[in-house]
Short mmCIF file of C-alpha atoms and ligand atoms in Angstrom, two decimals:
data_model
loop_
_atom_site.label_atom_id
_atom_site.label_comp_id
_atom_site.label_asym_id
_atom_site.label_seq_id
_atom_site.Cartn_x
_atom_site.Cartn_y
_atom_site.Cartn_z
CA MET F 1330 -87.08 -9.86 -56.78
CA ASP F 1331 -83.33 -9.15 -56.78
CA LYS F 1332 -80.68 -11.78 -56.11
CA LEU F 1333 -77.19 -11.49 -54.68
CA ILE F 1334 -74.30 -13.39 -56.28
CA ILE F 1335 -71.31 -13.90 -54.00
CA THR F 1336 -67.95 -15.41 -55.02
CA GLY F 1337 -66.41 -17.01 -51.93
CA GLY F 1338 -62.85 -17.37 -50.67
CA ILE F 1339 -61.70 -13.77 -50.09
CA PRO F 1340 -60.58 -12.74 -46.57
CA LEU F 1341 -62.31 -9.43 -45.75
CA GLN F 1342 -60.02 -6.46 -45.09
CA GLY F 1343 -60.73 -2.79 -44.40
CA GLU F 1344 -63.06 -0.48 -42.56
CA ILE F 1345 -66.80 0.29 -42.75
CA ARG F 1346 -69.27 2.52 -40.91
CA ILE F 1347 -72.18 1.03 -38.99
CA SER F 1348 -75.65 2.46 -39.68
CA GLY F 1349 -78.33 3.49 -37.19
CA ALA F 1350 -80.24 0.68 -35.49
CA LYS F 1351 -83.43 -0.47 -37.27
CA ASN F 1352 -84.88 -1.76 -34.00
CA ALA F 1353 -84.39 1.60 -32.31
CA ALA F 1354 -85.52 3.75 -35.26
CA LEU F 1355 -88.84 1.90 -35.59
CA PRO F 1356 -90.12 2.51 -32.02
CA ILE F 1357 -88.70 6.05 -32.02
CA LEU F 1358 -90.60 6.91 -35.22
CA ALA F 1359 -93.75 5.51 -33.58
CA ALA F 1360 -93.05 7.60 -30.47
CA THR F 1361 -93.27 10.80 -32.54
CA LEU F 1362 -97.07 10.30 -32.44
CA LEU F 1363 -96.91 11.26 -28.75
CA ALA F 1364 -95.39 14.72 -29.30
CA ASP F 1365 -97.28 18.03 -29.58
CA GLY F 1366 -94.46 19.46 -31.72
CA PRO F 1367 -92.26 18.20 -34.57
CA VAL F 1368 -89.70 15.51 -33.74
CA LYS F 1369 -86.53 15.27 -35.82
CA VAL F 1370 -84.92 11.81 -35.85
CA GLY F 1371 -81.31 11.43 -37.06
CA ASN F 1372 -78.96 8.52 -37.96
CA ILE F 1373 -81.91 6.69 -39.53
CA PRO F 1374 -80.80 3.70 -41.67
CA HIS F 1375 -82.08 3.58 -45.26
CA LEU F 1376 -84.08 0.33 -45.02
CA GLN F 1377 -87.33 -1.05 -46.35
CA ASP F 1378 -88.77 -1.23 -42.82
CA ILE F 1379 -88.15 2.51 -42.38
CA THR F 1380 -89.87 3.22 -45.69
CA THR F 1381 -92.83 1.08 -44.58
CA THR F 1382 -93.05 2.99 -41.29
CA MET F 1383 -92.98 6.32 -43.11
CA GLU F 1384 -95.72 5.09 -45.43
CA LEU F 1385 -97.80 4.01 -42.43
CA LEU F 1386 -97.40 7.39 -40.69
CA GLY F 1387 -98.00 9.24 -43.95
CA ARG F 1388 -101.26 7.35 -44.57
CA MET F 1389 -102.42 8.45 -41.10
CA GLY F 1390 -101.97 12.05 -42.22
CA VAL F 1391 -98.74 12.65 -40.32
CA GLU F 1392 -96.35 15.07 -42.07
CA LEU F 1393 -92.85 13.72 -42.74
CA VAL F 1394 -90.00 15.85 -44.06
CA ILE F 1395 -86.64 14.32 -44.98
CA ASP F 1396 -83.75 16.78 -44.97
CA GLU F 1397 -80.45 16.70 -46.84
CA CYS F 1398 -78.80 14.68 -44.05
CA MET F 1399 -81.59 12.11 -44.39
CA ASP F 1400 -82.89 13.09 -40.94
CA ILE F 1401 -86.66 12.63 -40.75
CA GLU F 1402 -88.81 15.34 -39.16
CA VAL F 1403 -92.24 14.04 -38.08
CA ASP F 1404 -95.13 16.36 -37.23
CA CYS F 1405 -98.29 14.53 -36.20
CA SER F 1406 -100.39 17.71 -35.69
CA THR F 1407 -102.01 16.99 -39.07
CA ILE F 1408 -102.96 13.40 -38.20
CA ARG F 1409 -106.39 12.44 -39.50
CA GLU F 1410 -106.63 8.64 -39.28
CA LEU F 1411 -105.84 6.40 -36.30
CA PHE F 1412 -105.67 3.29 -38.44
CA ALA F 1413 -102.85 0.82 -39.28
CA PRO F 1414 -103.99 -1.39 -42.19
CA TYR F 1415 -103.23 -5.11 -42.57
CA GLU F 1416 -101.48 -4.61 -45.91
CA LEU F 1417 -98.75 -2.57 -44.15
CA VAL F 1418 -98.72 -4.33 -40.78
CA LYS F 1419 -98.33 -7.78 -42.42
CA SER F 1420 -95.21 -6.56 -44.23
CA MET F 1421 -93.70 -5.17 -41.03
CA ARG F 1422 -94.80 -6.55 -37.65
CA ALA F 1423 -93.20 -3.64 -35.82
CA SER F 1424 -96.14 -1.52 -37.04
CA ILE F 1425 -97.82 -2.73 -33.83
CA LEU F 1426 -95.68 -0.06 -32.13
CA VAL F 1427 -98.14 2.69 -33.18
CA LEU F 1428 -100.84 1.15 -30.94
CA GLY F 1429 -99.55 2.41 -27.57
CA PRO F 1430 -98.75 5.97 -28.72
CA MET F 1431 -102.05 6.39 -30.63
CA LEU F 1432 -104.08 5.18 -27.66
CA ALA F 1433 -102.21 7.37 -25.16
CA ARG F 1434 -102.28 10.53 -27.27
CA PHE F 1435 -105.58 10.30 -29.16
CA GLY F 1436 -107.63 7.88 -27.03
CA GLN F 1437 -108.31 5.43 -29.81
CA ALA F 1438 -106.62 3.18 -32.37
CA VAL F 1439 -107.46 0.51 -34.92
CA VAL F 1440 -104.37 -1.61 -35.68
CA SER F 1441 -104.20 -4.82 -37.66
CA LEU F 1442 -102.95 -7.87 -35.81
CA PRO F 1443 -99.44 -8.48 -37.22
CA GLY F 1444 -99.95 -12.19 -37.76
CA GLY F 1445 -97.06 -14.61 -37.66
CA CYS F 1446 -93.87 -14.66 -39.68
CA ALA F 1447 -91.26 -17.18 -40.76
CA ILE F 1448 -89.60 -17.36 -37.32
CA GLY F 1449 -92.71 -17.89 -35.24
CA SER F 1450 -96.33 -17.11 -34.38
CA ARG F 1451 -95.22 -13.94 -32.59
CA PRO F 1452 -98.44 -13.05 -30.78
CA VAL F 1453 -99.01 -9.57 -29.29
CA ASN F 1454 -101.16 -10.71 -26.36
CA LEU F 1455 -98.81 -9.13 -23.81
CA HIS F 1456 -99.08 -5.73 -25.54
CA ILE F 1457 -102.91 -5.96 -25.36
CA GLU F 1458 -103.05 -7.30 -21.79
CA GLY F 1459 -100.83 -4.45 -20.58
CA LEU F 1460 -102.98 -1.77 -22.23
CA VAL F 1461 -106.16 -3.34 -20.78
CA LYS F 1462 -104.55 -3.19 -17.32
CA MET F 1463 -104.00 0.52 -17.99
CA GLY F 1464 -107.73 0.97 -18.58
CA ALA F 1465 -108.04 0.53 -22.34
CA GLU F 1466 -111.14 -1.12 -23.82
CA ILE F 1467 -109.86 -3.51 -26.48
CA ASP F 1468 -111.79 -5.75 -28.88
CA VAL F 1469 -110.03 -7.95 -31.37
CA GLU F 1470 -112.22 -8.78 -34.33
CA SER F 1471 -111.75 -9.58 -38.02
CA GLY F 1472 -107.99 -9.44 -37.57
CA TYR F 1473 -107.95 -5.93 -36.11
CA ILE F 1474 -107.29 -4.55 -32.63
CA HIS F 1475 -109.97 -1.93 -31.80
CA ALA F 1476 -108.75 0.07 -28.80
CA LYS F 1477 -110.30 2.96 -26.87
CA ALA F 1478 -109.24 4.82 -23.72
CA ARG F 1479 -110.48 8.21 -22.50
CA LYS F 1480 -107.32 8.49 -20.37
CA LEU F 1481 -104.93 5.63 -19.63
CA LYS F 1482 -104.20 4.99 -15.98
CA ALA F 1483 -100.93 3.87 -14.41
CA ALA F 1484 -100.65 0.18 -13.52
CA ARG F 1485 -98.11 -2.33 -12.24
CA LEU F 1486 -97.39 -4.50 -15.28
CA VAL F 1487 -95.54 -7.75 -14.62
CA MET F 1488 -94.63 -9.16 -18.05
CA ASP F 1489 -95.17 -12.91 -18.42
CA LEU F 1490 -92.36 -13.04 -20.98
CA VAL F 1491 -89.57 -10.64 -21.81
CA THR F 1492 -90.88 -8.86 -24.90
CA VAL F 1493 -88.94 -6.06 -26.61
CA THR F 1494 -91.74 -4.35 -28.55
CA GLY F 1495 -94.21 -5.22 -25.77
CA THR F 1496 -92.04 -3.29 -23.30
CA GLU F 1497 -91.67 -0.45 -25.82
CA ASN F 1498 -95.41 -0.20 -26.60
CA LEU F 1499 -96.37 -0.13 -22.92
CA MET F 1500 -93.58 2.30 -22.00
CA MET F 1501 -94.79 4.71 -24.71
CA ALA F 1502 -98.43 4.36 -23.60
CA ALA F 1503 -97.48 5.02 -19.97
CA THR F 1504 -95.78 8.37 -20.73
CA LEU F 1505 -99.18 10.14 -20.92
CA ALA F 1506 -101.09 7.96 -18.42
CA GLU F 1507 -102.31 9.23 -15.05
CA GLY F 1508 -99.86 8.19 -12.31
CA THR F 1509 -96.67 6.14 -12.31
CA THR F 1510 -96.62 2.84 -14.25
CA LEU F 1511 -94.20 0.06 -13.33
CA ILE F 1512 -93.13 -2.42 -16.03
CA GLU F 1513 -91.54 -5.45 -14.35
CA ASN F 1514 -89.67 -8.23 -16.18
CA ALA F 1515 -89.08 -5.54 -18.80
CA ALA F 1516 -86.84 -6.06 -21.84
CA ARG F 1517 -83.34 -4.64 -21.27
CA GLU F 1518 -82.21 -4.27 -24.92
CA PRO F 1519 -80.18 -1.13 -25.82
CA GLU F 1520 -82.98 -0.21 -28.26
CA VAL F 1521 -85.42 -0.01 -25.32
CA VAL F 1522 -82.97 2.34 -23.57
CA ASP F 1523 -82.61 4.43 -26.74
CA LEU F 1524 -86.41 4.80 -26.97
CA ALA F 1525 -86.57 5.80 -23.28
CA ASN F 1526 -83.82 8.40 -23.82
CA CYS F 1527 -85.73 9.84 -26.79
CA LEU F 1528 -89.00 9.94 -24.83
CA ASN F 1529 -87.25 11.68 -21.91
CA ALA F 1530 -85.85 14.22 -24.39
CA MET F 1531 -89.49 14.84 -25.35
CA GLY F 1532 -90.35 15.52 -21.69
CA ALA F 1533 -91.29 12.04 -20.45
CA LYS F 1534 -90.27 10.90 -16.97
CA ILE F 1535 -88.88 7.38 -17.43
CA SER F 1536 -86.38 5.72 -15.10
CA GLY F 1537 -84.87 2.23 -14.99
CA ALA F 1538 -84.71 1.59 -18.75
CA GLY F 1539 -82.03 -1.04 -19.32
CA SER F 1540 -82.97 -2.82 -16.10
CA ASP F 1541 -85.80 -5.30 -15.67
CA THR F 1542 -87.99 -2.71 -13.90
CA ILE F 1543 -88.98 0.50 -15.70
CA ALA F 1544 -90.91 3.28 -13.95
CA VAL F 1545 -92.87 5.78 -16.06
CA GLU F 1546 -94.36 8.83 -14.32
CA GLY F 1547 -97.16 10.08 -16.57
CA VAL F 1548 -97.04 13.71 -17.79
CA ASP F 1549 -99.68 15.88 -19.51
CA ARG F 1550 -97.88 16.37 -22.81
CA LEU F 1551 -94.69 15.60 -24.70
CA ASN F 1552 -92.93 18.13 -26.90
CA GLY F 1553 -90.82 17.97 -30.03
CA THR F 1554 -87.07 17.25 -29.93
CA HIS F 1555 -84.12 16.20 -32.14
CA TYR F 1556 -82.78 12.72 -31.43
CA ASP F 1557 -80.14 10.59 -33.16
CA VAL F 1558 -80.72 6.84 -33.14
CA LEU F 1559 -78.01 4.58 -31.66
CA PRO F 1560 -75.84 2.32 -33.90
CA ASP F 1561 -77.06 -1.11 -34.98
CA ARG F 1562 -75.50 -3.79 -32.78
CA ILE F 1563 -76.78 -6.64 -34.98
CA GLU F 1564 -75.35 -5.12 -38.16
CA SER F 1565 -72.10 -4.68 -36.19
CA GLY F 1566 -72.07 -8.32 -35.11
CA THR F 1567 -72.91 -9.54 -38.61
CA TYR F 1568 -69.88 -7.85 -40.19
CA LEU F 1569 -67.60 -9.07 -37.39
CA VAL F 1570 -68.73 -12.65 -38.11
CA ALA F 1571 -68.09 -12.03 -41.84
CA ALA F 1572 -64.47 -11.16 -41.01
CA ALA F 1573 -64.11 -14.09 -38.60
CA ILE F 1574 -65.30 -16.72 -41.09
CA THR F 1575 -63.21 -15.41 -44.00
CA GLY F 1576 -60.01 -15.21 -41.89
CA GLY F 1577 -59.86 -11.46 -42.43
CA HIS F 1578 -59.11 -8.28 -40.51
CA ILE F 1579 -61.68 -5.43 -40.38
CA ARG F 1580 -62.55 -2.38 -38.32
CA ILE F 1581 -66.16 -1.25 -37.86
CA LYS F 1582 -66.71 2.42 -36.91
CA ASP F 1583 -69.58 4.44 -35.38
CA THR F 1584 -70.65 1.49 -33.25
CA ARG F 1585 -70.87 0.90 -29.48
CA PRO F 1586 -68.84 -2.14 -28.28
CA ARG F 1587 -70.65 -2.16 -24.92
CA MET F 1588 -73.85 -3.30 -26.69
CA LEU F 1589 -72.07 -6.35 -28.13
CA GLU F 1590 -70.26 -7.81 -25.14
CA THR F 1591 -71.64 -11.37 -25.40
CA VAL F 1592 -71.07 -11.39 -29.17
CA ILE F 1593 -67.47 -10.17 -28.77
CA ASP F 1594 -66.88 -12.80 -26.06
CA LYS F 1595 -68.09 -15.52 -28.44
CA LEU F 1596 -65.93 -14.20 -31.28
CA ARG F 1597 -62.89 -14.31 -29.00
CA GLU F 1598 -63.87 -17.87 -27.99
CA ALA F 1599 -63.90 -18.67 -31.72
CA GLY F 1600 -60.28 -17.49 -31.93
CA ALA F 1601 -60.68 -13.90 -33.15
CA GLU F 1602 -58.41 -11.13 -31.82
CA VAL F 1603 -60.80 -8.30 -30.96
CA VAL F 1604 -59.70 -4.81 -29.85
CA VAL F 1605 -62.32 -2.18 -28.97
CA GLY F 1606 -62.36 1.63 -28.70
CA ASP F 1607 -65.18 3.94 -27.61
CA GLU F 1608 -66.91 3.79 -30.99
CA TRP F 1609 -65.02 1.16 -33.00
CA ILE F 1610 -64.25 -2.56 -32.98
CA ASP F 1611 -61.24 -4.18 -34.67
CA LEU F 1612 -61.36 -7.91 -35.42
CA ASP F 1613 -58.34 -9.82 -36.76
CA MET F 1614 -58.57 -13.54 -37.57
CA ARG F 1615 -55.02 -13.72 -38.96
CA GLY F 1616 -56.10 -16.16 -41.68
CA ARG F 1617 -57.13 -18.78 -39.13
CA ARG F 1618 -60.25 -20.96 -39.30
CA PRO F 1619 -62.67 -20.22 -36.42
CA CYS F 1620 -63.07 -22.70 -33.53
CA ALA F 1621 -66.56 -24.14 -32.90
CA THR F 1622 -68.47 -22.14 -30.26
CA ASN F 1623 -71.62 -23.21 -28.38
CA ILE F 1624 -74.47 -20.66 -28.49
CA ARG F 1625 -77.66 -20.31 -26.44
CA THR F 1626 -79.88 -17.33 -27.22
CA SER F 1627 -81.66 -15.38 -24.48
CA PRO F 1628 -82.98 -11.84 -23.93
CA TYR F 1629 -80.40 -9.05 -23.49
CA PRO F 1630 -77.78 -8.87 -22.04
CA ALA F 1631 -77.36 -12.56 -22.92
CA PHE F 1632 -76.53 -13.75 -26.44
CA PRO F 1633 -78.99 -12.15 -28.93
CA THR F 1634 -81.34 -14.33 -30.98
CA ASP F 1635 -80.75 -11.92 -33.90
CA MET F 1636 -77.14 -13.17 -34.05
CA GLN F 1637 -77.98 -16.89 -33.92
CA ALA F 1638 -78.17 -17.49 -37.67
CA GLN F 1639 -74.85 -15.71 -38.26
CA PHE F 1640 -73.11 -17.84 -35.62
CA THR F 1641 -74.66 -20.97 -37.10
CA THR F 1642 -72.77 -20.12 -40.30
CA LEU F 1643 -69.59 -19.52 -38.30
CA ASN F 1644 -69.93 -22.96 -36.70
CA VAL F 1645 -70.65 -24.57 -40.07
CA VAL F 1646 -67.09 -23.75 -41.21
CA ALA F 1647 -65.42 -23.92 -37.77
CA GLU F 1648 -62.96 -26.48 -36.43
CA GLY F 1649 -64.88 -28.88 -34.15
CA ALA F 1650 -68.54 -29.34 -33.22
CA ALA F 1651 -70.97 -27.02 -31.44
CA THR F 1652 -74.56 -26.85 -30.26
CA ILE F 1653 -76.82 -23.86 -30.93
CA SER F 1654 -79.95 -23.48 -28.80
CA GLU F 1655 -82.66 -21.02 -29.83
CA THR F 1656 -84.78 -20.22 -26.77
CA VAL F 1657 -86.60 -17.04 -27.93
CA PHE F 1658 -88.43 -18.03 -31.14
CA GLU F 1659 -89.95 -21.39 -32.01
CA ASN F 1660 -88.88 -21.59 -35.65
CA ARG F 1661 -85.66 -19.70 -36.17
CA PHE F 1662 -83.63 -22.40 -37.96
CA MET F 1663 -84.98 -21.85 -41.50
CA HIS F 1664 -81.41 -21.07 -42.63
CA VAL F 1665 -80.25 -24.58 -41.66
CA HIS F 1666 -81.84 -26.30 -44.68
CA GLU F 1667 -80.30 -23.73 -47.01
CA LEU F 1668 -76.86 -24.05 -45.37
CA GLN F 1669 -77.11 -27.84 -45.85
CA ARG F 1670 -77.41 -27.18 -49.60
CA LEU F 1671 -73.94 -25.60 -49.41
CA GLY F 1672 -72.54 -28.67 -47.64
CA ALA F 1673 -73.14 -27.84 -43.96
CA ASP F 1674 -73.24 -30.75 -41.48
CA ILE F 1675 -76.12 -29.80 -39.15
CA GLN F 1676 -78.62 -31.96 -37.28
CA LEU F 1677 -81.75 -30.26 -35.92
CA GLU F 1678 -83.50 -31.55 -32.80
CA GLY F 1679 -86.29 -29.30 -31.54
CA ASN F 1680 -84.80 -25.91 -30.70
CA THR F 1681 -81.21 -27.12 -30.88
CA ALA F 1682 -78.88 -27.41 -33.88
CA PHE F 1683 -75.88 -29.76 -33.65
CA VAL F 1684 -73.22 -28.45 -36.02
CA ARG F 1685 -70.03 -30.25 -37.08
CA GLY F 1686 -67.64 -27.87 -38.82
CA VAL F 1687 -66.59 -28.70 -42.39
CA GLU F 1688 -63.40 -27.63 -44.19
CA ARG F 1689 -65.20 -26.36 -47.25
CA LEU F 1690 -68.59 -25.28 -48.51
CA THR F 1691 -69.59 -25.46 -52.17
CA ALA F 1692 -71.58 -22.68 -53.79
CA ALA F 1693 -75.24 -23.33 -54.69
CA PRO F 1694 -78.45 -21.39 -55.21
CA VAL F 1695 -80.12 -20.72 -51.83
CA MET F 1696 -83.23 -18.85 -50.71
CA ALA F 1697 -83.62 -16.28 -47.96
CA THR F 1698 -86.59 -16.83 -45.64
CA ASP F 1699 -86.26 -14.10 -43.01
CA LEU F 1700 -84.00 -11.18 -42.24
CA ARG F 1701 -81.24 -12.78 -40.20
CA ALA F 1702 -81.39 -16.12 -42.04
CA SER F 1703 -80.68 -14.23 -45.26
CA ALA F 1704 -77.66 -12.59 -43.62
CA SER F 1705 -76.32 -16.02 -42.62
CA LEU F 1706 -76.61 -17.21 -46.24
CA VAL F 1707 -74.67 -14.19 -47.51
CA LEU F 1708 -72.00 -14.95 -44.91
CA ALA F 1709 -71.85 -18.58 -46.10
CA GLY F 1710 -71.47 -17.33 -49.67
CA LEU F 1711 -68.37 -15.39 -48.60
CA VAL F 1712 -66.61 -18.69 -47.84
CA ALA F 1713 -68.26 -21.19 -50.22
CA GLU F 1714 -66.16 -22.17 -53.25
CA GLY F 1715 -67.78 -20.74 -56.37
CA ASP F 1716 -70.68 -18.36 -56.92
CA THR F 1717 -73.48 -18.60 -54.35
CA VAL F 1718 -76.79 -17.11 -55.50
CA VAL F 1719 -79.06 -15.86 -52.68
CA ASP F 1720 -82.65 -15.40 -53.79
CA ARG F 1721 -85.50 -13.38 -52.19
CA ILE F 1722 -83.07 -10.82 -50.77
CA TYR F 1723 -85.93 -8.40 -50.09
CA HIS F 1724 -85.68 -9.98 -46.64
CA ILE F 1725 -82.14 -8.67 -46.25
CA ASP F 1726 -83.02 -5.20 -47.53
CA ARG F 1727 -85.34 -4.85 -44.54
CA GLY F 1728 -82.46 -4.78 -42.06
CA TYR F 1729 -79.08 -4.21 -43.74
CA GLU F 1730 -78.34 -0.84 -45.34
CA SER F 1731 -76.32 -1.15 -48.60
CA ILE F 1732 -75.04 -4.62 -47.72
CA GLU F 1733 -73.33 -5.27 -51.04
CA GLU F 1734 -71.59 -1.86 -51.00
CA LYS F 1735 -70.30 -2.41 -47.47
CA LEU F 1736 -69.11 -5.96 -48.18
CA ALA F 1737 -67.50 -4.87 -51.48
CA LYS F 1738 -65.68 -2.10 -49.55
CA LEU F 1739 -64.21 -4.89 -47.44
CA GLY F 1740 -63.03 -6.73 -50.56
CA ALA F 1741 -65.88 -9.20 -51.06
CA ARG F 1742 -66.88 -10.16 -54.60
CA ILE F 1743 -70.64 -9.59 -54.45
CA ARG F 1744 -73.17 -8.19 -56.88
CA ARG F 1745 -76.92 -7.63 -56.97
CA VAL F 1746 -78.79 -8.84 -60.05
CA PRO F 1747 -82.37 -7.86 -60.71
CA VAL F 1748 -84.53 -10.83 -61.66
C1 EPZ S 2495 -87.97 -7.68 -31.31
O1 EPZ S 2495 -89.08 -8.39 -31.81
C2 EPZ S 2495 -87.08 -7.40 -32.50
N1 EPZ S 2495 -87.81 -6.56 -33.47
C3 EPZ S 2495 -86.66 -8.72 -33.14
O2 EPZ S 2495 -85.78 -8.41 -34.20
C4 EPZ S 2495 -85.92 -9.56 -32.11
O3 EPZ S 2495 -85.58 -10.81 -32.67
C5 EPZ S 2495 -86.82 -9.76 -30.87
O4 EPZ S 2495 -87.24 -8.48 -30.36
C6 EPZ S 2495 -86.10 -10.51 -29.76
O5 EPZ S 2495 -84.95 -9.80 -29.39
C7 EPZ S 2495 -87.92 -5.25 -33.22
O6 EPZ S 2495 -87.44 -4.72 -32.23
C8 EPZ S 2495 -88.65 -4.44 -34.26
P1 EPZ S 2495 -90.37 -10.18 -28.55
P2 EPZ S 2495 -90.38 -8.61 -30.87
O7 EPZ S 2495 -91.71 -9.58 -28.31
O8 EPZ S 2495 -90.51 -7.49 -29.93
C9 EPZ S 2495 -93.14 -13.85 -27.43
C10 EPZ S 2495 -84.87 -8.59 -36.32
O9 EPZ S 2495 -84.28 -9.54 -36.83
N2 EPZ S 2495 -94.23 -12.87 -27.26
O10 EPZ S 2495 -89.22 -9.74 -27.71
O11 EPZ S 2495 -91.53 -8.92 -31.76
C11 EPZ S 2495 -92.66 -13.95 -28.88
O12 EPZ S 2495 -93.48 -14.84 -29.60
C12 EPZ S 2495 -86.12 -8.81 -35.53
O13 EPZ S 2495 -84.47 -7.40 -36.36
C13 EPZ S 2495 -95.49 -13.33 -26.85
O14 EPZ S 2495 -95.71 -14.52 -26.66
O15 EPZ S 2495 -89.98 -9.91 -30.08
C14 EPZ S 2495 -91.24 -14.46 -28.73
O16 EPZ S 2495 -91.25 -15.87 -28.57
C15 EPZ S 2495 -86.62 -10.22 -35.66
N3 EPZ S 2495 -96.49 -12.41 -26.68
C16 EPZ S 2495 -90.77 -13.81 -27.41
O17 EPZ S 2495 -91.97 -13.39 -26.74
C17 EPZ S 2495 -96.29 -11.07 -26.88
O18 EPZ S 2495 -97.25 -10.28 -26.68
C18 EPZ S 2495 -89.89 -12.59 -27.60
O19 EPZ S 2495 -90.52 -11.77 -28.58
C19 EPZ S 2495 -95.01 -10.63 -27.29
C20 EPZ S 2495 -93.99 -11.55 -27.46
#
């Protein structure tokens, strides 16, 4: 297991490029199972979760070709197994996204239940309930979802909770169902819209993606296409917070500011000067310490839960006190105990963290527990005095492409050491 060693105290300066969005690439790669012809997916980030997805598709007999631009061409005409094993699904919960496409295209699927993870129990009951409403026969036994459907039928699906991958799974399943499916209380995330745009490029008839009601008119078949994944808004926000907490001035390119409005608003509230273009964001902190900023996470377009840990770190070193409420997941404060090791003043009460900003953090060994928590520890290391050692950074490699290269390009002193 590698570790990252970060020497704090350097204001970040410079410009980096934002990679493709992990949480758009994963459902889009799953959606390739729906197509009769090869689908070429571009702007794919080089991440462990992408590798896991390619391994999962490969094991099913799907042909994957990676070209010189790192685009991935997927041809599922050679598929031979409709099975997603526990050993892969447990390492990446998003594997559940093959369930809807497999069922819609091939009429059957055996997919391991993902199980929980560090941030919560993360059930998939809403995925299953939606597919049953569309006519699937589903048994869950010995930790596996056994699903069958001669032909899925359209249904009106009113989601109990806003679920991103639940919306995506059901939207994919509905593309080949008989009739027009309505998904109400749908997730509105940009990654859901990106998936819908890719499916429509394959010949699907989806409208309303990005709103809370999505209509999917079933078609007989979907064809191949070439689709580039949208930029990663969470990677974008993470680097902007890195600049804000180190008092620096950076520009991030190949991003989409419109996807980050609530995050940019909060950064401005924290005292950052933010200027945006069509595909770039410039943040200048002018050497100032951030001001404390209250955060409450909610589904898009409200403040994203995937930016909560990063803003906890911002508040830890901010001027003043702030409250951070996590309303999406039940256990997404694992980073708090590690930040306290660096000198953070945080009190946890249920799903709320009360943070009092401190002038300085002191480096210490800390341990990553989940993807975004590990990012918040790297951010803390950028300001802590001394060398912070972040262990178990396989978590961070799941969601941040070349993080040490990008931070080093911005002037950070950071290095990866194999253990
Ligand atoms: C997606 O996870 C993202 N992952 C997560 O990003 C993100 O944090 C989350 O959405 C919320 O925005 C991908 O897109 C691959 P949910 P997902 O279903 O779809 C409950 C990251 O850091 N729920 O929207 O699994 C669930 O327990 C990752 O990149 C049910 O109860 O999240 C949670 O409390 C972490 N039953 C809430 O809904 C269900 O059937 C929202 O979860 C489904 C969800």
